[in-house]
Structures are given as structure tokens and as C-alpha cells.
Coordinates of C-alpha atoms in Angstrom, one line a residue:
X1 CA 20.2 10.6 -29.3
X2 CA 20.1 10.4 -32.9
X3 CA 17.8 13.4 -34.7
X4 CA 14.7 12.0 -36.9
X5 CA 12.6 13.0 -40.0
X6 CA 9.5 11.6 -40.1
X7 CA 8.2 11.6 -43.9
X8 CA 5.0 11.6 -45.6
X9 CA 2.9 10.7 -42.3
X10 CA -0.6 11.3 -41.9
X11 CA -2.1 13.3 -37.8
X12 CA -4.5 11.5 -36.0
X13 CA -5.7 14.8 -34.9
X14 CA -6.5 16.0 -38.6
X15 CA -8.5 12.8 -39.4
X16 CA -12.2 14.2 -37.5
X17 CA -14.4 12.0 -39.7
X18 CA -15.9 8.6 -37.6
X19 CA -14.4 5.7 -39.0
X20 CA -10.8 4.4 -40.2
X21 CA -10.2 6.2 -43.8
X22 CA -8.1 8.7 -44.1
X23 CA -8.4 11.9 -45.4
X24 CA -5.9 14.3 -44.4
X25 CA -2.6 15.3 -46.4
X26 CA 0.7 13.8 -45.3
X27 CA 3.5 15.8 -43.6
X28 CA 6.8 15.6 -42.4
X29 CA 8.3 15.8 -38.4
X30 CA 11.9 16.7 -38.1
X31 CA 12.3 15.9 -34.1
X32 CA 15.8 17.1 -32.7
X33 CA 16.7 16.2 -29.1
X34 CA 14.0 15.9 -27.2
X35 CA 11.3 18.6 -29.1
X36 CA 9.5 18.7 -32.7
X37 CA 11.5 21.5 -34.2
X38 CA 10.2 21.6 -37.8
X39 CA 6.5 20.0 -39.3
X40 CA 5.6 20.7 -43.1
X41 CA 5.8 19.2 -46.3
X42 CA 8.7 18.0 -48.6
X43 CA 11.5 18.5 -46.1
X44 CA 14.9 17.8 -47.1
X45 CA 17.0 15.1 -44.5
X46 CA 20.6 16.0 -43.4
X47 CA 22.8 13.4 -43.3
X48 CA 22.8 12.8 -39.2
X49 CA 18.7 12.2 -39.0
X50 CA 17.5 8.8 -39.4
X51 CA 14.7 9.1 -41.6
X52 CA 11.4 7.2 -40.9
X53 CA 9.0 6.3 -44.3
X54 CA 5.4 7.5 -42.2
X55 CA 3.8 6.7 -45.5
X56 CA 0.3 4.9 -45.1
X57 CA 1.1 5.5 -41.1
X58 CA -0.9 7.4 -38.7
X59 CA 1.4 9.9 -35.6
X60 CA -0.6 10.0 -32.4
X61 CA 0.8 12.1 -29.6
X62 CA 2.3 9.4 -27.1
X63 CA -0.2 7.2 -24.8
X64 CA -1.0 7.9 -21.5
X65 CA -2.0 4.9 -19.5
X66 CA -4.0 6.2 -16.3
X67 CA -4.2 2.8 -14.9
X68 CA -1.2 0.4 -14.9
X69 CA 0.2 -2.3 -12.2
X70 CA 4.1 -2.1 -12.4
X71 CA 4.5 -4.2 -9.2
X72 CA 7.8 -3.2 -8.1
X73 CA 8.4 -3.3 -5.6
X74 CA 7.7 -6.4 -3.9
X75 CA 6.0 -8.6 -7.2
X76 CA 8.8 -8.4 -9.3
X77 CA 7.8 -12.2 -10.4
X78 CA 4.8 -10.7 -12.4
X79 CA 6.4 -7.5 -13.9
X80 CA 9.2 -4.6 -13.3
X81 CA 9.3 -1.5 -13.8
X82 CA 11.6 -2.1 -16.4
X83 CA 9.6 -4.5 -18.3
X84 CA 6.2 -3.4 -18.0
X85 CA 7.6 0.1 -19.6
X86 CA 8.9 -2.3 -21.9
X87 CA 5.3 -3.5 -22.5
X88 CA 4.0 0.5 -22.7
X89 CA 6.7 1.1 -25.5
X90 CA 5.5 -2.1 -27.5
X91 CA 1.8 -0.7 -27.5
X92 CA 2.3 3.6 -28.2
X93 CA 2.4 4.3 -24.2
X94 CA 5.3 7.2 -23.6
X95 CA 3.4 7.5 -20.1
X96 CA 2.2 5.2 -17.7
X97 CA 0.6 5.6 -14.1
X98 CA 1.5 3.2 -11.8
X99 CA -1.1 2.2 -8.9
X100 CA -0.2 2.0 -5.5
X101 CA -0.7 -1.4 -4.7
X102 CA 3.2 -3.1 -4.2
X103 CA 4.7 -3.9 -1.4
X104 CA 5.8 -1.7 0.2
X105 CA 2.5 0.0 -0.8
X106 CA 3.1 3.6 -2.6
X107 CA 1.7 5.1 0.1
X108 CA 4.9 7.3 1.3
X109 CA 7.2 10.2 -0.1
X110 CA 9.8 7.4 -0.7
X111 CA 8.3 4.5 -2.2
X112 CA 6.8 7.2 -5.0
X113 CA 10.1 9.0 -5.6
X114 CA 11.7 5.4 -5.8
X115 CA 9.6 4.1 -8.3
X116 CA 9.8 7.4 -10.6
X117 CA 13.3 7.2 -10.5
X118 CA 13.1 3.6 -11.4
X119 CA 11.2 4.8 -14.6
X120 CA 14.0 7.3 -15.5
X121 CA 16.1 5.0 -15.5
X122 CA 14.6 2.5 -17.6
X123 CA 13.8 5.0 -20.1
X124 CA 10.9 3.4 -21.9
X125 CA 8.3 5.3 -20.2
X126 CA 7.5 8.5 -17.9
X127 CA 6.0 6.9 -15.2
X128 CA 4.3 8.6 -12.9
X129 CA 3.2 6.9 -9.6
X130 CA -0.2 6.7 -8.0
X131 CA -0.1 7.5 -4.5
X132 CA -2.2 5.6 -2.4
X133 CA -5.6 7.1 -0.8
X134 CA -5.2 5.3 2.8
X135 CA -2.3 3.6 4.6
X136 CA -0.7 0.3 3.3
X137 CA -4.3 0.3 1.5
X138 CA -6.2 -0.8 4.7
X139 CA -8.9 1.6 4.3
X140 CA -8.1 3.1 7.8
X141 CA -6.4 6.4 7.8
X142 CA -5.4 8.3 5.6
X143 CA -1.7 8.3 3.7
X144 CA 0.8 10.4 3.4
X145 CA -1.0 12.2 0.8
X146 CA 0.5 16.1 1.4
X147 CA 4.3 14.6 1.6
X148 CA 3.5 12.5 -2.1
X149 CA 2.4 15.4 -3.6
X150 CA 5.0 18.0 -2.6
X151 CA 7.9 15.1 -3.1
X152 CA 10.1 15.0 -6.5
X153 CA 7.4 12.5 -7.9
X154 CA 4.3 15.4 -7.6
X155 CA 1.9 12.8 -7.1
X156 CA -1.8 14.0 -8.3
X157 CA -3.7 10.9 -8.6
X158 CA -4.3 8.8 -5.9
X159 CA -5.9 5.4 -5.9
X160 CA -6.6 2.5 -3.6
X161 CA -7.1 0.5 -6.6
X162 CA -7.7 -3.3 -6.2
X163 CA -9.5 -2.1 -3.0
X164 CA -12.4 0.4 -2.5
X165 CA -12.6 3.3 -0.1
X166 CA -15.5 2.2 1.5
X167 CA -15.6 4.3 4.3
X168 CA -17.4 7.7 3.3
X169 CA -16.1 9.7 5.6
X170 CA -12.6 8.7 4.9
X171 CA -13.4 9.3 1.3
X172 CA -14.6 12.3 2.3
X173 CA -11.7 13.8 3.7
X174 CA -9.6 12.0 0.9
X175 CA -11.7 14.2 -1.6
X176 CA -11.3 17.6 0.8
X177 CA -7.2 17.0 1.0
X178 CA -6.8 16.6 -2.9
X179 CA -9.0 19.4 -3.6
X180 CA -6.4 21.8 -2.0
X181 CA -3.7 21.0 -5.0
X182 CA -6.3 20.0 -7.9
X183 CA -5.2 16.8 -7.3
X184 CA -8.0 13.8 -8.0
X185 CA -9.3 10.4 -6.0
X186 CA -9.2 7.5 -8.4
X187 CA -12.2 5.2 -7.2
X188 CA -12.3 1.5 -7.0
X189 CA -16.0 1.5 -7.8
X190 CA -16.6 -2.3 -5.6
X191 CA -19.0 -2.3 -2.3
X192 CA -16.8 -5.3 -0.6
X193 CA -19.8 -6.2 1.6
X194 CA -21.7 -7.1 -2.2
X195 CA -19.1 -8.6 -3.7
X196 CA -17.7 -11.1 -1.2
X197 CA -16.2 -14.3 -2.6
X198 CA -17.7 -12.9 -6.1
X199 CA -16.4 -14.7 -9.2
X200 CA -18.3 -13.2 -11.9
X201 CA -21.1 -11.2 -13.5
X202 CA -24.0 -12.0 -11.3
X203 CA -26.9 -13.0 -13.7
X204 CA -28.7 -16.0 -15.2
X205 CA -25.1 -17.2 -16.4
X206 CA -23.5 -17.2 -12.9
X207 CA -26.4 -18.9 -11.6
X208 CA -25.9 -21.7 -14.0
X209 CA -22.5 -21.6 -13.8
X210 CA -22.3 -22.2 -10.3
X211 CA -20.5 -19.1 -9.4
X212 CA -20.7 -16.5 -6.4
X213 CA -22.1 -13.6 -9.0
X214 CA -20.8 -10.2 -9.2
X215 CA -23.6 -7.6 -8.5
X216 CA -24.1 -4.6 -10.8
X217 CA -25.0 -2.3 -7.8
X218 CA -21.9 -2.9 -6.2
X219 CA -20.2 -0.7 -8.4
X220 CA -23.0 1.7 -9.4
X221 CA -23.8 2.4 -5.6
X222 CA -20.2 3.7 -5.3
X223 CA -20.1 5.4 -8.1
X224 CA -23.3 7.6 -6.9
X225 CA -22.3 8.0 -3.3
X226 CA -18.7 9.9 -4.6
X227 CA -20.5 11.7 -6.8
X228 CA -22.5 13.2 -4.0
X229 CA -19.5 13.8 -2.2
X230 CA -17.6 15.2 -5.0
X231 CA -20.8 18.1 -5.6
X232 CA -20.3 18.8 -2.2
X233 CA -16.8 19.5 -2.1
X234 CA -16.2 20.4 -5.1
X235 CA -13.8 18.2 -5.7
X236 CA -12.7 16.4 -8.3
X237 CA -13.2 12.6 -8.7
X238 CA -12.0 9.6 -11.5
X239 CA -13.8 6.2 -11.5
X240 CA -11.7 3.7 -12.8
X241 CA -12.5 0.6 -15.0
X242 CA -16.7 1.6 -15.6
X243 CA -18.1 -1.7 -16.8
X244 CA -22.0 -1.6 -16.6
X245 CA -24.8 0.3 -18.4
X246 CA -26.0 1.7 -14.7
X247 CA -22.7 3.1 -13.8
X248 CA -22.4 5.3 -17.0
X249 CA -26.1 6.5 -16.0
X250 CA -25.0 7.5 -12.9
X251 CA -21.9 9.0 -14.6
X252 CA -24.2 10.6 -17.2
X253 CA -26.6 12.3 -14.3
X254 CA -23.7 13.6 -12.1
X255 CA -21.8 15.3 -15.8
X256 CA -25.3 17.0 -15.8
X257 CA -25.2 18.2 -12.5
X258 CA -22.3 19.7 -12.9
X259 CA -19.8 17.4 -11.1
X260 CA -16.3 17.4 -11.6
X261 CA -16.1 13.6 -12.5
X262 CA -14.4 11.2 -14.6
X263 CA -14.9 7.9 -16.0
X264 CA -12.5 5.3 -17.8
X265 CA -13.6 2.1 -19.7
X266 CA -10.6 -0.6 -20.6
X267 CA -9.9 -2.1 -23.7
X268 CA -11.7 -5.3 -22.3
X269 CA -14.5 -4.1 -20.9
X270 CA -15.2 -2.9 -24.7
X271 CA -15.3 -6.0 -26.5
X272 CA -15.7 -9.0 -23.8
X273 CA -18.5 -10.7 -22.2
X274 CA -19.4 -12.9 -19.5
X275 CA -19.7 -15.7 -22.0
X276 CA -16.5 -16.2 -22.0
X277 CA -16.6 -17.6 -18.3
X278 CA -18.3 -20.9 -20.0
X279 CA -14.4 -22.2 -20.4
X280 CA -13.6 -21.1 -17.3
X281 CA -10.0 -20.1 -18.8
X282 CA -8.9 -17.9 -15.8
X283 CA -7.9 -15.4 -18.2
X284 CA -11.1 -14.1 -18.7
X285 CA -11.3 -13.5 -14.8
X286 CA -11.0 -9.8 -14.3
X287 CA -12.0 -7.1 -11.6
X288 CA -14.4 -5.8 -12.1
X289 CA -16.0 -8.7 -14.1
X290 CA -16.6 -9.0 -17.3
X291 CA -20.5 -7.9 -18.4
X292 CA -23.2 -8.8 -20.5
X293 CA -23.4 -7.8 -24.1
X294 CA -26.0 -4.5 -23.1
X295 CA -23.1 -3.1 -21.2
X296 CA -20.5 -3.7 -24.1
X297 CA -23.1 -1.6 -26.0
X298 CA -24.0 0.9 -23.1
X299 CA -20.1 1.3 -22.5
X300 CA -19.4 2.0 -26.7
X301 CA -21.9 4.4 -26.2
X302 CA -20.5 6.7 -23.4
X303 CA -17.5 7.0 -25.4
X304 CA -19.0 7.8 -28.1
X305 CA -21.1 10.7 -26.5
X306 CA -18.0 11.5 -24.0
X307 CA -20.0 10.3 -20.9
X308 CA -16.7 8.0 -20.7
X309 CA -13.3 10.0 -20.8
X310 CA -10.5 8.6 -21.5
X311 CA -9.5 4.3 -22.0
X312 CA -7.1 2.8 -19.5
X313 CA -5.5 -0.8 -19.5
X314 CA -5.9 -1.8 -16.1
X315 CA -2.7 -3.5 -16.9
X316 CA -2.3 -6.1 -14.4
X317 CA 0.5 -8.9 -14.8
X318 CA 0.7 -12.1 -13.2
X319 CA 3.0 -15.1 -12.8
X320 CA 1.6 -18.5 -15.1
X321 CA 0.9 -19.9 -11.8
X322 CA -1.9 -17.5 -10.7
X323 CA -4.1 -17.9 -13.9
X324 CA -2.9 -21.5 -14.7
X325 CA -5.3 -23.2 -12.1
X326 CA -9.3 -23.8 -11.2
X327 CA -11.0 -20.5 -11.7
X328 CA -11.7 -19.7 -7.8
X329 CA -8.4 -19.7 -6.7
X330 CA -7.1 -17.8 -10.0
X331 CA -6.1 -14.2 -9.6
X332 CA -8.0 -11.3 -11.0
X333 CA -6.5 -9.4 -13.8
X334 CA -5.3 -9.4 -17.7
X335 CA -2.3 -7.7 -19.2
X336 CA -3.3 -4.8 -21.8
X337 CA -0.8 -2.5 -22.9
X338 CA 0.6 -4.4 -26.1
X339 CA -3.2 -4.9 -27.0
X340 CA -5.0 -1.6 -26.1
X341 CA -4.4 0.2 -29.6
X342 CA -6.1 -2.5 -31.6
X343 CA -8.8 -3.2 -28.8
X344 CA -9.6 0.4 -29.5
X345 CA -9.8 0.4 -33.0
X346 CA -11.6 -2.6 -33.4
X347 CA -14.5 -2.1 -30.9
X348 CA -14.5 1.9 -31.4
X349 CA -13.0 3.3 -34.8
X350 CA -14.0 0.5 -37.7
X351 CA -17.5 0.8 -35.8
X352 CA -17.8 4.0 -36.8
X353 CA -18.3 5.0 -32.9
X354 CA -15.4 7.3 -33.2
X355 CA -12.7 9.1 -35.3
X356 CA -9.0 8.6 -35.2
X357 CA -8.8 12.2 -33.7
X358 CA -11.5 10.9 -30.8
X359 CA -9.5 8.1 -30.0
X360 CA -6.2 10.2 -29.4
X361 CA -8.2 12.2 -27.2
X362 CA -9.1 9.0 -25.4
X363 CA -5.8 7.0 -25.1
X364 CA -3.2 10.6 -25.0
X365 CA -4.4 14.2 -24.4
X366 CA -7.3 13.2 -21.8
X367 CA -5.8 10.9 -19.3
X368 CA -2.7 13.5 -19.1
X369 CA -5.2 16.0 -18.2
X370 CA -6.9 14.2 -15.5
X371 CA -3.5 12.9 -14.3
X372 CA -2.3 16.6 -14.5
X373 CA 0.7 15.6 -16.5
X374 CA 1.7 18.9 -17.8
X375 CA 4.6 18.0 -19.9
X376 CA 2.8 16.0 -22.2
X377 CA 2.5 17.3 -25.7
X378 CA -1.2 18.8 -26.3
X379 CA -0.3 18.7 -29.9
X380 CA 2.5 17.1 -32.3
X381 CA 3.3 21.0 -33.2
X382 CA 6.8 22.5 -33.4
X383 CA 8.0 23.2 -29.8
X384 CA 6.5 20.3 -28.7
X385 CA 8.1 17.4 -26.7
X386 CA 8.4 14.4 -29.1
X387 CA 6.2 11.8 -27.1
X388 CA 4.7 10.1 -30.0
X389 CA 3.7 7.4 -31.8
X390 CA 3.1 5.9 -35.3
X391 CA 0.6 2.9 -36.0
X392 CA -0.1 1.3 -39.6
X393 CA -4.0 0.9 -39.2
X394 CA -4.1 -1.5 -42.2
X395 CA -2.2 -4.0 -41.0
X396 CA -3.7 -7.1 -39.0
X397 CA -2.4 -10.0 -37.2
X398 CA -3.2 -12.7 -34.9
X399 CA -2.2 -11.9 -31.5
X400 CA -0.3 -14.1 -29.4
X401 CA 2.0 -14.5 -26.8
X402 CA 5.4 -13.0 -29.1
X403 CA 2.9 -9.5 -29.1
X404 CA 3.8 -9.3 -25.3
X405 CA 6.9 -7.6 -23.8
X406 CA 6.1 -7.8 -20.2
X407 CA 7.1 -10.1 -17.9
X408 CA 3.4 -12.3 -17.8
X409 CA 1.6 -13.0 -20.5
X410 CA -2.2 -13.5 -18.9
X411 CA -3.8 -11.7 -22.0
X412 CA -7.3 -12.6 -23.2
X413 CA -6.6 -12.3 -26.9
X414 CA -4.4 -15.1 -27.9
X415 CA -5.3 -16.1 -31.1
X416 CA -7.7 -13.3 -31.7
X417 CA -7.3 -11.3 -35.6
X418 CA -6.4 -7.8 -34.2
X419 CA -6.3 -4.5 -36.6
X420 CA -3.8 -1.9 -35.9
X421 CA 0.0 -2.4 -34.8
X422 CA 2.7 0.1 -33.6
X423 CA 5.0 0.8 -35.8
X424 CA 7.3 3.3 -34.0
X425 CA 7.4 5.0 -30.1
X426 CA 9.2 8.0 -29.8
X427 CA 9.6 9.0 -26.3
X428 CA 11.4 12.5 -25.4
X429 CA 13.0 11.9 -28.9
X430 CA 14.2 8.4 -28.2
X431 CA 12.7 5.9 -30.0
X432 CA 11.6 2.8 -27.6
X433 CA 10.1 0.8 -30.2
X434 CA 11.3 0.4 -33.7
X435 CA 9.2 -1.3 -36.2
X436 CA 7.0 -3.3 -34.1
X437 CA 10.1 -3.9 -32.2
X438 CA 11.1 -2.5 -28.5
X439 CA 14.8 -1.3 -28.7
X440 CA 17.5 -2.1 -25.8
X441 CA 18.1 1.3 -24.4

């Protein structure tokens, strides 16, 4: 582990003003081990720190990525833990939570602790697992919740993500178990009985389409039922991947109240729309589906006024096969973590929705609160672990499939001009990506 000097970079924290110019004054980052040991100005290298120009750079405390799919074990054909940390490191994630939903399902003391320790050892990323809410995800009984939270991997989120805890007493007691360790229910926000065999949006464009439509209510009726249940334990509750206008009302009335909720939007659900379905290019088919332009608009809006916490990829890999076919029998899900920084900026900073300091809030300091990740740097200040990342702003490319480091490449922004790239990940000192380039550890 080689020390680092970090010259002449500007903080994402200082820079409050909405909008992508900068105004604060550079500074330096000497980084020895695995901690920021020194931060000012004109710092002088020794000749064992590999120094880093930061010049006309931006330093983010590392990502955190509340919402990934890892799939190992038991889908290593559309990503690894290895190489979707790979993936993190390419976009500024030092920390990714990994959803339950493998096979075996992460629904045990074991299967967590295993795929923690398959993160250590890859080195890219932290990952902490997601324990699932009920057993192999069948919305039954309960899981193993007490033993995933007392094992080596501490779990404190737990999801049945790609499925929803429909059941409300289940939920119920799912919300009353967490509450005894702060830990939180992440909610797949989807009524199954409204959205069976649902392909898309349901609207005027599904109709004409052709296509079983995707109802509105189906996620905005969940998201109002936790909330009650949430107020009446007490208890704290995340709703993942918001995507309508009527969900971040509901979201909205229950902050209000009082509620200890949560919201997240993804990078996609920020800047595409159903229209997109016309080609029926399964790469635009996503859960929950994408909306019309009012909720692109409604959805920028809670972020902007912090009705919407925190942004999460939904990061969800699959083999060519599962996305190269007719759009029915196509699988649900995009890949996000090379894209989600310039997603972000595009849709949220050059807007002038947000400030660079906002959207570190968003994409570090936030989703490690929720996810009760501790160890995560609150600030790139001296003491602090050196989980961070650098990004040149100014520079633009057009994104294809050599952006992607994961094992799948099901992205929905091939060919799009995209603003921002990551320049340099430092995680615990050790840099993962070097010049828009992942390094072999």
C-alpha cells in the first residue's frame, strides 16, 4: 500500500452553490495507510507517495450504493462479487449493499458472512449484504433476521427486493424485529396482485402499445400502508427505487407526520421515460417501470427539496441472453454503477436542481447513514478513513459498452453524451481505479 498526495483538488462538500462551477480553493490530501493524515495547501511530497495532479478535479467521500445485485451466489453468469465491485470501483462506489436475492437467498447467518468475506477479498469494495426480510424470499415467515444481525456481517438493512412484503402483518412484525437494533426494512414498493404479467407504465402508451400496463397505485398503495405501520411502531422504514409523482406525495405527507422513512430514486428513473418502450429494446425494461415525463419532473423535485434521500443504482446484471430477445420474455433490470455519477450530474447538478455538496450527500454520506455504515468517512478530514473519490466534471464522452466493468453489459445509455467521469477510487487507501481505469488488486 503505497502512501498518496493528492495536489491542488477542489471538495465537493465546499462547493454549496446549485449548479457545476466551482468556487472553492484547491487543497492537498496526504493519505497514509488506510486514513487522511494531513489536508492543507502547498504540501511538499516525500519521495515514497505517489502523487496525484487533483487539479480541475472534484474529491467526493467514497459512494455508497444502497441497492446493488451482486448475484453470487448462484448467478455468477450475470455478475460476481468480484466483478460487480469491479464495476463499483469504475463509477466512485467504495461501498456497495448487496440484496438478498441469490441463490442460496441471503437469508441466513452464513450466506451473509460468505458474501462479506467474498468482498474482502476482492478488495474493490466494502460490501455489505442485505439480509433478506422473509425466508428464501417467499413472503411466508420471517428470516433469520436476529442471527444476520448479530453475525460478523452486522446486517442492518433488510430487503426482499425483486419481491414485495405483501403480507402486512408479516411486515409488521419485520418492522417490530428491526426496530429492536435500529436496523431498517427496505420495501419493494409493488402490490403483485396489480402488477401481474405487467410490462410497462400503464397509460395511453401501454394501451397502444399492446402491453399489460404497470399501475401507478401499485407502488403508491404500498408505500402508504408501511408508512402507517412504520408511525405505529416507530420504526424505521426505506422505499427503494421511488418512480412516480404519487409515491413522493405519499413520501412527502408521512416526512410531515413525523415518520421515520426513507426514499431512493435511481439514476434511471431521473432521466428516462416510457417512450422509450416504442423500440421495445429490452434494455429499457426495468422494475419498477420506467414513467412518464411528470414523474421525471416530480422525482427531480423530491431531490431537490430532500423529500427523496439518497440515489441508488438498482444495479442489476444480466446475461445477453435475458435482454437479447422479445420484450415479454426479457428480464427486468439495467446495470448502473459505471453510469450513476454522470446520470446524476446531468439530470440533477447542470440543472441547477442541486450542488455538488447535495449530490455527495445523495450518492455517499446518506445511504451510509440509512445503511448504518459507521465506518464510512462523514468528511474527507484528517483522521478520516480514505474512502474517496475524484471525478473531472468537465470531461464528456459517449458511453458504451468499454465504460462497463461488470460482467453484463444491459445498460440503457449506449451511445448516449454523458458529463462527468471518475478519475481516481481510493478505497481504505488503495486505489481501485486509476485514471478511468480499474487496477488488478
Amino acid at each position: 500500500m503505497a502512501d498518496i498526495l493528492i495536489k491542488n483538488v477542489r471538495l465537493a462538500a465546499a462547493e454549496t452553490a446549485p449548479g457545476t462551477a466551482l468556487h472553492s480553493e484547491p487543497v492537498d490530501l496526504r493519505i497514509s495507510g488506510d486514513k487522511i493524515v494531513e489536508r492543507g495547501t502547498d504540501l511538499t511530497a516525500t519521495a515514497a507517495e505517489r502523487v496525484i495532479d487533483g487539479s480541475g478535479l472534484l474529491a467526493f467521500t467514497g459512494f455508497v450504493d444502497l441497492h446493488t445485485h451482486l448475484r453470487e451466489p448462484g448467478f455468477e453468469q450475470s455478475e460476481t462479487v468480484y466483478t460487480g465491485t469491479r464495476a463499483a470501483a469504475a463509477g466512485g462506489f467504495t461501498t456497495v449493499f448487496a440484496m438478498a436475492n441469490t441463490a442460496p437467498v441471503q437469508d441466513n447467518a452464513g450466506v451473509v458472512e460468505q458474501v462479506a468475506a467474498l468482498g474482502d477479498n476482492a478488495g474493490y469494495a466494502t460490501v455489505r449484504p442485505i439480509g433478506a426480510v422473509t425466508e428464501d424470499l417467499a413472503g411466508v415467515k420471517l428470516s433469520e433476521i436476529g442471527a444476520m444481525a448479530n453475525s460478523r456481517a452486522q446486517v442492518r438493512v433488510f430487503s426482499d427486493d425483486g419481491k414485495c412484503v405483501h403480507d402486512s402483518l408479516l411486515m409488521r412484525r419485520a418492522l417490530e424485529y428491526v426496530k429492536t437494533f435500529d436496523g431498517v426494512i427496505a420495501q419493494h414498493a409493488q402490490d403483485p396482485r396489480l402488477t401481474e404479467g405487467a410490462q410497462m407504465n400503464e397509460g395511453q402508451l401501454s394501451s397502444e402499445l399492446g402491453l399489460a400496463g404497470w399501475p401507478a397505485v401499485a407502488e403508491e398503495s404500498i408505500i402508504a400502508r408501511d408508512a402507517l405501520l412504520a408511525e405505529h411502531l416507530d420504526a424505521r422504514l426505506h422505499v427503494c427505487h421511488l418512480s412516480t409523482a404519487g409515491s413522493v406525495e405519499v413520501v412527502r405527507q408521512a416526512k410531515e407526520r413525523g415518520v421515520k422513512i426513507t426514499a431512493e430514486v435511481t439514476p434511471h428513473h431521473l432521466i428516462l421515460t416510457e417512450d422509450l418502450v416504442r423500440s421495445y429494446d429490452a434494455r429499457y425494461k426495468v422494475n419498477p417501470p420506467l414513467r412518464r415525463d411528470t414523474d421525471v419532473a416530480a422525482l427531480r423535485e423530491a431531490v431537490a427539496a430532500g423529500i427523496i434521500d439518497i440515489i441508488a443504482t438498482d444495479h442489476a446484471p444480466h446475461p445477453a441472453e435475458a435482454k437479447d430477445c422479445e420484450w415479454d420474455a426479457a428480464a427486468f433490470g439495467m446495470v448502473g454503477l459505471e453510469s450513476a455519477f454522470s446520470i446524476s450530474q446531468l439530470s440533477l447538478v447542470e440543472p441547477g436542481h442541486i450542488s455538488w455538496a447535495q449530490l455527495e450527500q445523495l450518492l455517499s454520506q446518506k445511504p451510509a447513514q440509512i445503511g448504518s455504515y459507521f465506518e464510512h468517512p462523514a468528511t474527507l478530514t484528517v483522521g478520516a478513513t480514505a474512502d474517496l473519490v475524484l471525478v473531472d466534471p468537465h470531461r464528456t464522452r459517449v458511453f458504451s459498452e468499454a465504460d462497463l466493468r461488470g460482467r453484463s453489459t444491459n445498460s440503457p445509455y449506449f451511445d448516449m453524451e454523458l458529463p462527468g467521469r471518475v478519475h481516481t477510487t481510493v478505497r481504505h487507501g488503495v486505489i481501485t481505479c486509476d485514471n478511468g481505469e480499474v487496477v488488478d488488486l
